[in-house]
Each structure stands twice: as structure tokens, then as C-alpha cells.
Short mmCIF file of C-alpha atoms and ligand atoms in Angstrom, two decimals:
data_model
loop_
_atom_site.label_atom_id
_atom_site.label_comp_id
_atom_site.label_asym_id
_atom_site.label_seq_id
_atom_site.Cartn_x
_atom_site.Cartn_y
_atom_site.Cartn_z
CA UNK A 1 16.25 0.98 35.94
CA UNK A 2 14.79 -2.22 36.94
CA UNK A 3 11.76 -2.04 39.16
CA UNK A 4 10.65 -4.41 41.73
CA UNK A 5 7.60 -5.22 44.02
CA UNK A 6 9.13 -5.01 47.41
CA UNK A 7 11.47 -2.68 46.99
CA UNK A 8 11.78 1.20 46.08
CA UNK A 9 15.11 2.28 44.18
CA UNK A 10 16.34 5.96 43.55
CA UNK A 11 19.52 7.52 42.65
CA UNK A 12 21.04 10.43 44.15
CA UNK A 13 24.35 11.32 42.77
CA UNK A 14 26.70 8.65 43.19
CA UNK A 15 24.30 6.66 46.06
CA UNK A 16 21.76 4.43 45.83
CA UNK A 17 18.88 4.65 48.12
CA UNK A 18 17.12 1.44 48.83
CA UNK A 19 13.83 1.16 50.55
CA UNK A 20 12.44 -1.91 51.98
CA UNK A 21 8.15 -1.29 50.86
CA UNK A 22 6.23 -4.32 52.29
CA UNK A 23 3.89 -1.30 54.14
CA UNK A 24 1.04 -3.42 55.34
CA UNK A 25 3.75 -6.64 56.60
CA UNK A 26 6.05 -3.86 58.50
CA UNK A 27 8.82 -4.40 55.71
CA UNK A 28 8.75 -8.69 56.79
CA UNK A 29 11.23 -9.95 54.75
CA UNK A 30 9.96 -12.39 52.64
CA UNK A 31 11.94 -14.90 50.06
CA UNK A 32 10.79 -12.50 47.23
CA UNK A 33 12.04 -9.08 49.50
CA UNK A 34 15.38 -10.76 50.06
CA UNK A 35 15.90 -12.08 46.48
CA UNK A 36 15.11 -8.51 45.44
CA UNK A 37 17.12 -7.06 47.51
CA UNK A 38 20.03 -9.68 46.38
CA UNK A 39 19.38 -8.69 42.68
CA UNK A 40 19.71 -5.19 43.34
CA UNK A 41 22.88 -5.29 45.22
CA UNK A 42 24.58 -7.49 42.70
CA UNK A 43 23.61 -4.59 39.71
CA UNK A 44 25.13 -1.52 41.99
CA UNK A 45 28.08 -4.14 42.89
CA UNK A 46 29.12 -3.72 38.82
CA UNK A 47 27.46 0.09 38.35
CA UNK A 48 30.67 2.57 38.35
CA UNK A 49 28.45 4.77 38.94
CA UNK A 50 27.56 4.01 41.90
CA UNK A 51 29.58 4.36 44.86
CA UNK A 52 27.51 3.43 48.59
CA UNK A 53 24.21 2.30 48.85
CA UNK A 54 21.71 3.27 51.79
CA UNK A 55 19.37 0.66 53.01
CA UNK A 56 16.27 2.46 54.77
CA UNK A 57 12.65 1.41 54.86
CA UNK A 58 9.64 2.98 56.42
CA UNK A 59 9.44 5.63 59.56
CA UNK A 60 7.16 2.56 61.42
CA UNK A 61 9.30 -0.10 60.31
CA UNK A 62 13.21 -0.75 59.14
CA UNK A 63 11.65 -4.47 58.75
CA UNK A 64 10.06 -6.46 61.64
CA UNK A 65 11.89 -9.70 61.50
CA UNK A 66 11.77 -12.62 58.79
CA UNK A 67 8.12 -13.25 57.25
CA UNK A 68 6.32 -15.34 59.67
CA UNK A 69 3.73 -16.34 57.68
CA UNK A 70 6.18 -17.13 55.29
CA UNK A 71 8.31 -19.47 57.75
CA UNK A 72 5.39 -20.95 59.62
CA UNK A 73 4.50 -24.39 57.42
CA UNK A 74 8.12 -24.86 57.12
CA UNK A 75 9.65 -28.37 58.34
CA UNK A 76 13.01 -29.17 59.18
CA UNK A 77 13.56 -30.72 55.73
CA UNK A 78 12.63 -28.09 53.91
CA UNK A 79 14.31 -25.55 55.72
CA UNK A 80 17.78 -27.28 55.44
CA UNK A 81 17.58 -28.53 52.19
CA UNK A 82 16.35 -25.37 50.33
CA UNK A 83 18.98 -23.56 52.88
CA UNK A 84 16.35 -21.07 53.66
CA UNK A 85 17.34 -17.63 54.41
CA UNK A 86 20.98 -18.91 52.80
CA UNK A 87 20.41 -16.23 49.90
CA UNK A 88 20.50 -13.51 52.63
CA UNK A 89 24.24 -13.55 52.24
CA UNK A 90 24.24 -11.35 49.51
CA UNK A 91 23.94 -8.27 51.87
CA UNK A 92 26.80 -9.68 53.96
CA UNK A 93 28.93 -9.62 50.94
CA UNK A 94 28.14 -6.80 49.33
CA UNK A 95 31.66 -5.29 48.25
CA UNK A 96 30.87 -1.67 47.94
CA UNK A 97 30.18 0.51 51.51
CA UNK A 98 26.55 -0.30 52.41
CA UNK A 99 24.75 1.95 55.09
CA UNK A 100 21.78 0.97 56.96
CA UNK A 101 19.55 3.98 58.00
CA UNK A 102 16.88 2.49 60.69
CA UNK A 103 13.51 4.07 61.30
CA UNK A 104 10.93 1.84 63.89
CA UNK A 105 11.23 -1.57 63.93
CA UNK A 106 14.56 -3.46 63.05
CA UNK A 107 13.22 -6.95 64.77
CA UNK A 108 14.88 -10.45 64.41
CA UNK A 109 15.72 -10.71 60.66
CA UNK A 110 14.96 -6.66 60.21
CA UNK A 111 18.45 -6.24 63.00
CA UNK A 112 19.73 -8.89 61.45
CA UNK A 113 20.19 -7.20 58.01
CA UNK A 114 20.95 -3.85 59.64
CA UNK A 115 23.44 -5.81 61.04
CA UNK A 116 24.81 -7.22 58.07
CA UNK A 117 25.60 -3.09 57.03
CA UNK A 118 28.83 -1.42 57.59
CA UNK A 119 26.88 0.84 59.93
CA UNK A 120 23.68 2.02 61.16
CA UNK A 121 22.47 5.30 61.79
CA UNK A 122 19.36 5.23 63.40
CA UNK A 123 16.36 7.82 64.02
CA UNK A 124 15.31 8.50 67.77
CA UNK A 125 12.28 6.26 66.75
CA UNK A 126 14.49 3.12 66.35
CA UNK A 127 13.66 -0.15 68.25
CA UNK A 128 16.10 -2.99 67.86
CA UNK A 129 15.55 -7.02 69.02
CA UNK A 130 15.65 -10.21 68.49
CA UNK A 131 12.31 -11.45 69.41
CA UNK A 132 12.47 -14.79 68.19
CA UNK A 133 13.26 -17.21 70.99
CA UNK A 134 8.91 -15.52 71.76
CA UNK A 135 8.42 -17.78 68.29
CA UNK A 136 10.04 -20.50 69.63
CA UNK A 137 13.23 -19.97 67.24
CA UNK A 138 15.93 -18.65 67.48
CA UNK A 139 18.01 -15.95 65.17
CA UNK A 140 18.72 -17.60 62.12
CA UNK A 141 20.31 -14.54 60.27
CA UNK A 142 23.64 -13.67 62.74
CA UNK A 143 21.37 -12.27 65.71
CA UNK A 144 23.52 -14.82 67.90
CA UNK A 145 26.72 -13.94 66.18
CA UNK A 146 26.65 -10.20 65.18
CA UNK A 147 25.06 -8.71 67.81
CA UNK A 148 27.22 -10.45 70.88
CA UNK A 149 30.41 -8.79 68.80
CA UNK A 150 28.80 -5.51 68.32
CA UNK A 151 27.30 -4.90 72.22
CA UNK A 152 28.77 -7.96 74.11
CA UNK A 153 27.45 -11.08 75.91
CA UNK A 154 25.73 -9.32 78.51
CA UNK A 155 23.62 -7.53 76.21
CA UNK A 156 23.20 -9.40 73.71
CA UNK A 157 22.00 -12.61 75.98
CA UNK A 158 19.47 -10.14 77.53
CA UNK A 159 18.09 -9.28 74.56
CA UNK A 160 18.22 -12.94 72.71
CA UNK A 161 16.64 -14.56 75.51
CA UNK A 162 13.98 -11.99 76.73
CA UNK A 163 13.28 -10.79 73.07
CA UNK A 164 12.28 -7.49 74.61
CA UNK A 165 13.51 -4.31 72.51
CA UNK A 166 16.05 -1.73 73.08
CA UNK A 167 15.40 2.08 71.82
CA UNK A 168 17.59 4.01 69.81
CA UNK A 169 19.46 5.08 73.13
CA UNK A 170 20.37 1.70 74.39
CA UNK A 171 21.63 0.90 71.12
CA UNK A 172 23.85 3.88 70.63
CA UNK A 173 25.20 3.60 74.30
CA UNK A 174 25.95 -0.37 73.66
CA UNK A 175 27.94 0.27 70.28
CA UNK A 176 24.94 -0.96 68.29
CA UNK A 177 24.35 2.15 66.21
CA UNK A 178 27.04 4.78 65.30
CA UNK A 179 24.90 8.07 65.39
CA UNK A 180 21.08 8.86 66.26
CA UNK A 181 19.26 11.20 64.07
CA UNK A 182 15.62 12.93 64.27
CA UNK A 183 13.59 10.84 62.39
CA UNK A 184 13.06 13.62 59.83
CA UNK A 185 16.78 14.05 59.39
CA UNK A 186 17.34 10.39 58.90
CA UNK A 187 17.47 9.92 55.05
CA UNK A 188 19.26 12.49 54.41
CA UNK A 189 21.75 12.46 56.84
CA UNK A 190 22.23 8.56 55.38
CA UNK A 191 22.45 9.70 52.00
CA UNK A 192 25.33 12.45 53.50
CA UNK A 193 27.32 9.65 54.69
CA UNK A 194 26.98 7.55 51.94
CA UNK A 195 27.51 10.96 49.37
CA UNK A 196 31.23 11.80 51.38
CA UNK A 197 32.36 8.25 51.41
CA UNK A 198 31.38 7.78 47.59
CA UNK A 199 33.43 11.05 47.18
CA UNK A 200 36.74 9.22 48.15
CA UNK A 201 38.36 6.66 46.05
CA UNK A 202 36.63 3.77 44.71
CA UNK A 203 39.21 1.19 46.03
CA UNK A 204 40.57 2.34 49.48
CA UNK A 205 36.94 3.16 50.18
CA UNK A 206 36.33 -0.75 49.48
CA UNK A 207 39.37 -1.76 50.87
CA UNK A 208 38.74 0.01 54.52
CA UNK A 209 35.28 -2.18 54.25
CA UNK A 210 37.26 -5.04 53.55
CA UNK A 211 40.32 -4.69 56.26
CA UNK A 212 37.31 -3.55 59.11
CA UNK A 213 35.34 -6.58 57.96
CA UNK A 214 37.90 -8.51 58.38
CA UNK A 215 38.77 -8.15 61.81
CA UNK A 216 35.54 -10.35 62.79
CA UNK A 217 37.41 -12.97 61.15
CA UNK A 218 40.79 -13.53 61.85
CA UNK A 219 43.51 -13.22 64.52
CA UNK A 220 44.94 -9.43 65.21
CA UNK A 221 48.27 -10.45 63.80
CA UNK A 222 46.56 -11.66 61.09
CA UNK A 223 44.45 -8.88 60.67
CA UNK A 224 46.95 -6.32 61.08
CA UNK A 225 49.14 -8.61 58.22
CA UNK A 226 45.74 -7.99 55.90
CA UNK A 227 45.50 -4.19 56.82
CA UNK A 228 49.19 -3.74 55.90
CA UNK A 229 48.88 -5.96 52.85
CA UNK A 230 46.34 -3.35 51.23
CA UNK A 231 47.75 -0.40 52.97
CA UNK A 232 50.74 -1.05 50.21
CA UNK A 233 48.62 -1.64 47.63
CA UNK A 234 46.99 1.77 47.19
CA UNK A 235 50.64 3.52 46.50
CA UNK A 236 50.28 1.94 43.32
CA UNK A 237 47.05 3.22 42.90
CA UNK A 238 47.23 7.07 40.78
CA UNK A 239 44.67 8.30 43.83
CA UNK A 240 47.56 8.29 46.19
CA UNK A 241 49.63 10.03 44.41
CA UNK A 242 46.31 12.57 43.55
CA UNK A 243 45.54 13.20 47.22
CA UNK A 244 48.79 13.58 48.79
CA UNK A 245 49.89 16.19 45.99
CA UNK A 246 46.62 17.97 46.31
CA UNK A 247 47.31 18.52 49.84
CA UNK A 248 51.05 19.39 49.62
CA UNK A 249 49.82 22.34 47.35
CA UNK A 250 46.72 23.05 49.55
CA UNK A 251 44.10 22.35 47.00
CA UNK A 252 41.28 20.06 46.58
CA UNK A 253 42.16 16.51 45.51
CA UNK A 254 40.48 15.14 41.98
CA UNK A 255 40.06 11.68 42.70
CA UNK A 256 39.45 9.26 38.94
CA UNK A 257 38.72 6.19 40.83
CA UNK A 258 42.19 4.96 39.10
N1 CO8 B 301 6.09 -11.41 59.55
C1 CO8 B 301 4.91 -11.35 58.90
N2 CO8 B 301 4.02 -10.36 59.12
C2 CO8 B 301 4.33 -9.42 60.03
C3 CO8 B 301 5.55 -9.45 60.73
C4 CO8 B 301 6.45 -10.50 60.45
N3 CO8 B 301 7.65 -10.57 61.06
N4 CO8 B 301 5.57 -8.37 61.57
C5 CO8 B 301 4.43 -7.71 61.37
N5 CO8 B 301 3.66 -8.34 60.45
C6 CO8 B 301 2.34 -7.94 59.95
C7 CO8 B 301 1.26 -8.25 60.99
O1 CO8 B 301 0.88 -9.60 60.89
C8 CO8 B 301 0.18 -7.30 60.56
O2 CO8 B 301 -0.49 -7.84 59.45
P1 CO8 B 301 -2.13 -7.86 59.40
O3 CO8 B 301 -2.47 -6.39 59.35
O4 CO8 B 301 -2.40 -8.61 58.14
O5 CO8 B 301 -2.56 -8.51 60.64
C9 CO8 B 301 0.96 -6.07 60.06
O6 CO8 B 301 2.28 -6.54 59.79
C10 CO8 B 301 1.05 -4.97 61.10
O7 CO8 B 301 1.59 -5.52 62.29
P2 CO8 B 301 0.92 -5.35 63.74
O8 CO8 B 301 -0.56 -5.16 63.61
O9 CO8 B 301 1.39 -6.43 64.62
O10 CO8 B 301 1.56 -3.94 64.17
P3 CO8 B 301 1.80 -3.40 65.67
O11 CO8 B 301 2.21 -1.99 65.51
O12 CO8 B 301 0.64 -3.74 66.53
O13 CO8 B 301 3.03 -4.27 66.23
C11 CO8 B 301 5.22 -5.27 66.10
C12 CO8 B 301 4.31 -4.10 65.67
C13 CO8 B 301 5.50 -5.21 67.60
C14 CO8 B 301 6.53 -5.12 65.34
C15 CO8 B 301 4.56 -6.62 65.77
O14 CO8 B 301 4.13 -6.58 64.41
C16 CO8 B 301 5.45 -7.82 65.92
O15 CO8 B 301 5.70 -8.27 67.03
N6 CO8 B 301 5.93 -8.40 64.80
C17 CO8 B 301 6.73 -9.59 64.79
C18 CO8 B 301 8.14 -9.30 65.26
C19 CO8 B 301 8.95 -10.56 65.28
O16 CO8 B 301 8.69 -11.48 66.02
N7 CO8 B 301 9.98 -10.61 64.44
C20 CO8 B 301 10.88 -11.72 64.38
C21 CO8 B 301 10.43 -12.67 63.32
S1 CO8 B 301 11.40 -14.15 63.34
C22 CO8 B 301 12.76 -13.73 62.49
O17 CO8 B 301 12.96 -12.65 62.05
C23 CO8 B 301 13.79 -14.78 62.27
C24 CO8 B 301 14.92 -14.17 61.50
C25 CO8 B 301 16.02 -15.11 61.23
C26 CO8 B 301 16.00 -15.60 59.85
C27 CO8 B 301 15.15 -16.78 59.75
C28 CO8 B 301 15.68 -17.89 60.53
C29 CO8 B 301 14.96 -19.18 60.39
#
């Protein structure tokens, strides 16, 4: 395994576990955190082996925001032409399930990558924002777009144009977060989620990401046209035909990814 200097990578059985480890920044993401990040992804994206990843970083911080001192010098120029922050994509398009597990501080780019999960469980510690408009930015990362689908214009104009945070509460209560764990409990809970959905078949696991993911996209009939699209795909797939028999003779399916 490959090792990097922002980031911490372990296996457990069929999950990676991915830890953001910029301690004395609070996890900022800088251009070498995200490009990190980006590699690893792409090498669990083609690892059979791997099934979800989990996407944690420190008890004090998930990641407080984008790397100010980073983004500071930057002109207009540069930012457009270098389409900075562009390579940040690589989370959103991550095929295989991706879970974010949030500890402290998930701040402007930090709950924008939590964001760009399938889901976030958070600990009771968690702290969510988009501070930025205090820089005199705004979010650059889907803060605008994300969040208002996830907890609704009310909410998510509140917290884009105070910048104040929301605790781990708020966010549950406003859709932003499916479960809240004790901070103690939070990796391995994560890793639990990530373990059971690895468990199930390789492609309708991906293919639930994909149909979900896709209704941010498109129209519902169009939606419900993609759903039923790959809906009929998996009865060709030998899993089907594996976990139907397996509980028509009241035994435990043995799934072959096939
Ligand atoms: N960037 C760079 N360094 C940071 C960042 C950051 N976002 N956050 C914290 N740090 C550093 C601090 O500078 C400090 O370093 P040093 O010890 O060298 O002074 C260290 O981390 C510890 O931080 P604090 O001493 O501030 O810790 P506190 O516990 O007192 O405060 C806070 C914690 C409240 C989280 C505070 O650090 C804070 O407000 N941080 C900034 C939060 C923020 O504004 N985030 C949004 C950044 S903008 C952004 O994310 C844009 C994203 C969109 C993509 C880009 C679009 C262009």
C-alpha cells in the first residue's frame, strides 16, 4: 500500500478507512490533501477487494473548510484558469458506496466533502457550516447546491449567509446527517455500515448509489425510467438468482460479486 502525507489508509475486511491527518491545520484541505485523497479513491475504485470506503478524520476536526492560507494570494486568474478546487470532483464521482463519518469540525470545504458522501454519520461532537461568506467568499465546493437539497432553503440560507454552525442535532433533525453516534462509537459504527453494504453485491450495491444519485439530476419520470432501467439489469446478474434462492430455502445467500 501506497502511503501519503495527508492522509492515513487502513484496511478492514472489505472497507477502506480513510483519515483526513493535517492535525495542526484542523484537517484544511489543501491542493496536496485533495489530490491525495483523489489518488486514493481512484486505486479502491479498481481494488475488488474493496467494497465501501469510510472517510473520517480527527475527533476535533472532520476538516475545517478549504486551506486558507492556501487560497489567500490567489487572483481571479489563477483561480479560473488552474480551475482550482476542480480536482475535488473525484469524491463526487467516486463509483463505489463512500461513507463520511464526521467528528468536530466539517466547515465550508470540510461539509462540503461530507457532502459529496453517500451519507454521513456523525458523532454528538459534530459541527457543520459554511462559514465562508465571514471570508468574504462564498462556497465554492456545492455548499450552495448540496446543502439547500439536503435541509432546504430556509436552512441552508441561514446557515450560508450567517456562517454560524449547527451541532450534530440540528443536522440530524434537518436531514443533514442520517444517524448520530457517541464520538467513541463513531469509527466503528462507520466501518459497520460500510462492512454490511460491502457484504451485498458488488453491482446493485453500486447501482442503488447510482439510481439515488441520480435523482439530484433529472426529472422523476426520468429518474424513475433510470431506476427501472437497472432494476432489469440485475436479473441477469447470477446474484439475483443467488439471493432469491437462498431465501426460498431459508438459508444464507453466497453472494460472488457475479
Ligand atoms: N485553513 C487553514 N488553516 C486552518 C483552517 C483553514 N480552513 N482552519 C484552521 N486552521 C489552522 C489555524 O490557522 C490554526 O493554525 P496555527 O496553529 O498555525 O495558528 C490551527 O488550524 C488550529 O486552528 P484554531 O487555533 O483556529 O483552532 P480553534 O479551536 O480556536 O478554532 C475553528 C477552530 C473555529 C474551526 C477555526 O479554526 C476556524 O474558524 N477555522 C476556519 C473555518 C473556515 O472559515 N472554514 C472555511 C474555509 S473557506 C472554504 O472552505 C471554501 C471551500 C470551498 C472551496 C473553495 C472555493 C474557492
Amino acid at each position: 500500500t501506497k502511503s501519503y502525507e495527508t492522509l492515513l489508509t487502513e484496511i478492514r475486511g472489505s472497507v477502506a478507512l480513510v483519515t483526513l491527518n493535517r492535525p495542526k491545520a484542523l484537517n484544511a484541505l489543501n491542493s496536496t490533501l485533495m489530490a491525495e485523497l483523489a489518488d486514493v479513491l481512484s486505486l479502491y475504485e479498481k481494488d475488488d477487494a474493496i467494497g465501501a470506503v469510510v472517510l473520517t478524520g480527527s475527533e476535533k476536526a472532520f476538516a475545517a473548510g478549504a486551506d486558507i492560507k492556501e487560497m489567500q494570494g490567489l487572483d481571479f486568474v489563477d483561480a479560473y484558469v488552474s480551475d482550482f478546487i476542480g480536482g475535488w470532483d473525484a469524491v463526487s464521482t467516486f463509483r463505489k458506496p463512500l461513507i463520511a463519518a464526521v467528528s468536530g469540525f466539517a466547515l465550508g470545504g470540510g461539509c462540503e466533502v461530507a457532502m459529496m458522501c453517500d451519507f454521513i454519520i456523525a458523532s454528538d461532537t459534530a459541527k457543520f457550516g459554511q462559514p465562508e461568506i465571514t471570508l468574504g467568499i462564498i462556497p465554492g465546493a456545492g455548499g450552495s447546491q448540496r446543502l439547500t437539497r439536503a435541509v432546504g432553503k430556509a436552512k441552508a440560507m441561514d446557515l450560508v449567509l450567517t456562517g454560524r454552525m449547527m451541532d450534530a442535532a440540528e443536522a440530524e433533525r434537518a436531514g443533514l446527517v442520517s444517524r448520530i453516534v457517541p464520538a467513541e462509537r463513531l469509527i466503528d459504527e462507520a466501518v459497520e455500515a460500510a462492512q454490511k453494504i460491502a457484504s451485498f453485491p458488488r453491482a446493485a450495491v453500486m447501482m442503488a448509489k447510482e439510481a439515488v444519485s441520480r435523482s439530484f439530476e433529472v426529472t422523476l419520470t426520468e429518474g424513475l425510467r433510470f431506476e427501472r432501467r437497472l432494476f432489469h439489469s440485475l436479473f441477469a446478474t447470477e446474484d439475483q438468482k443467488e439471493g432469491m434462492a437462498a431465501f426460498v430455502e431459508k438459508r444464507k445467500p453466497a453472494f460472488r460479486n457475479r
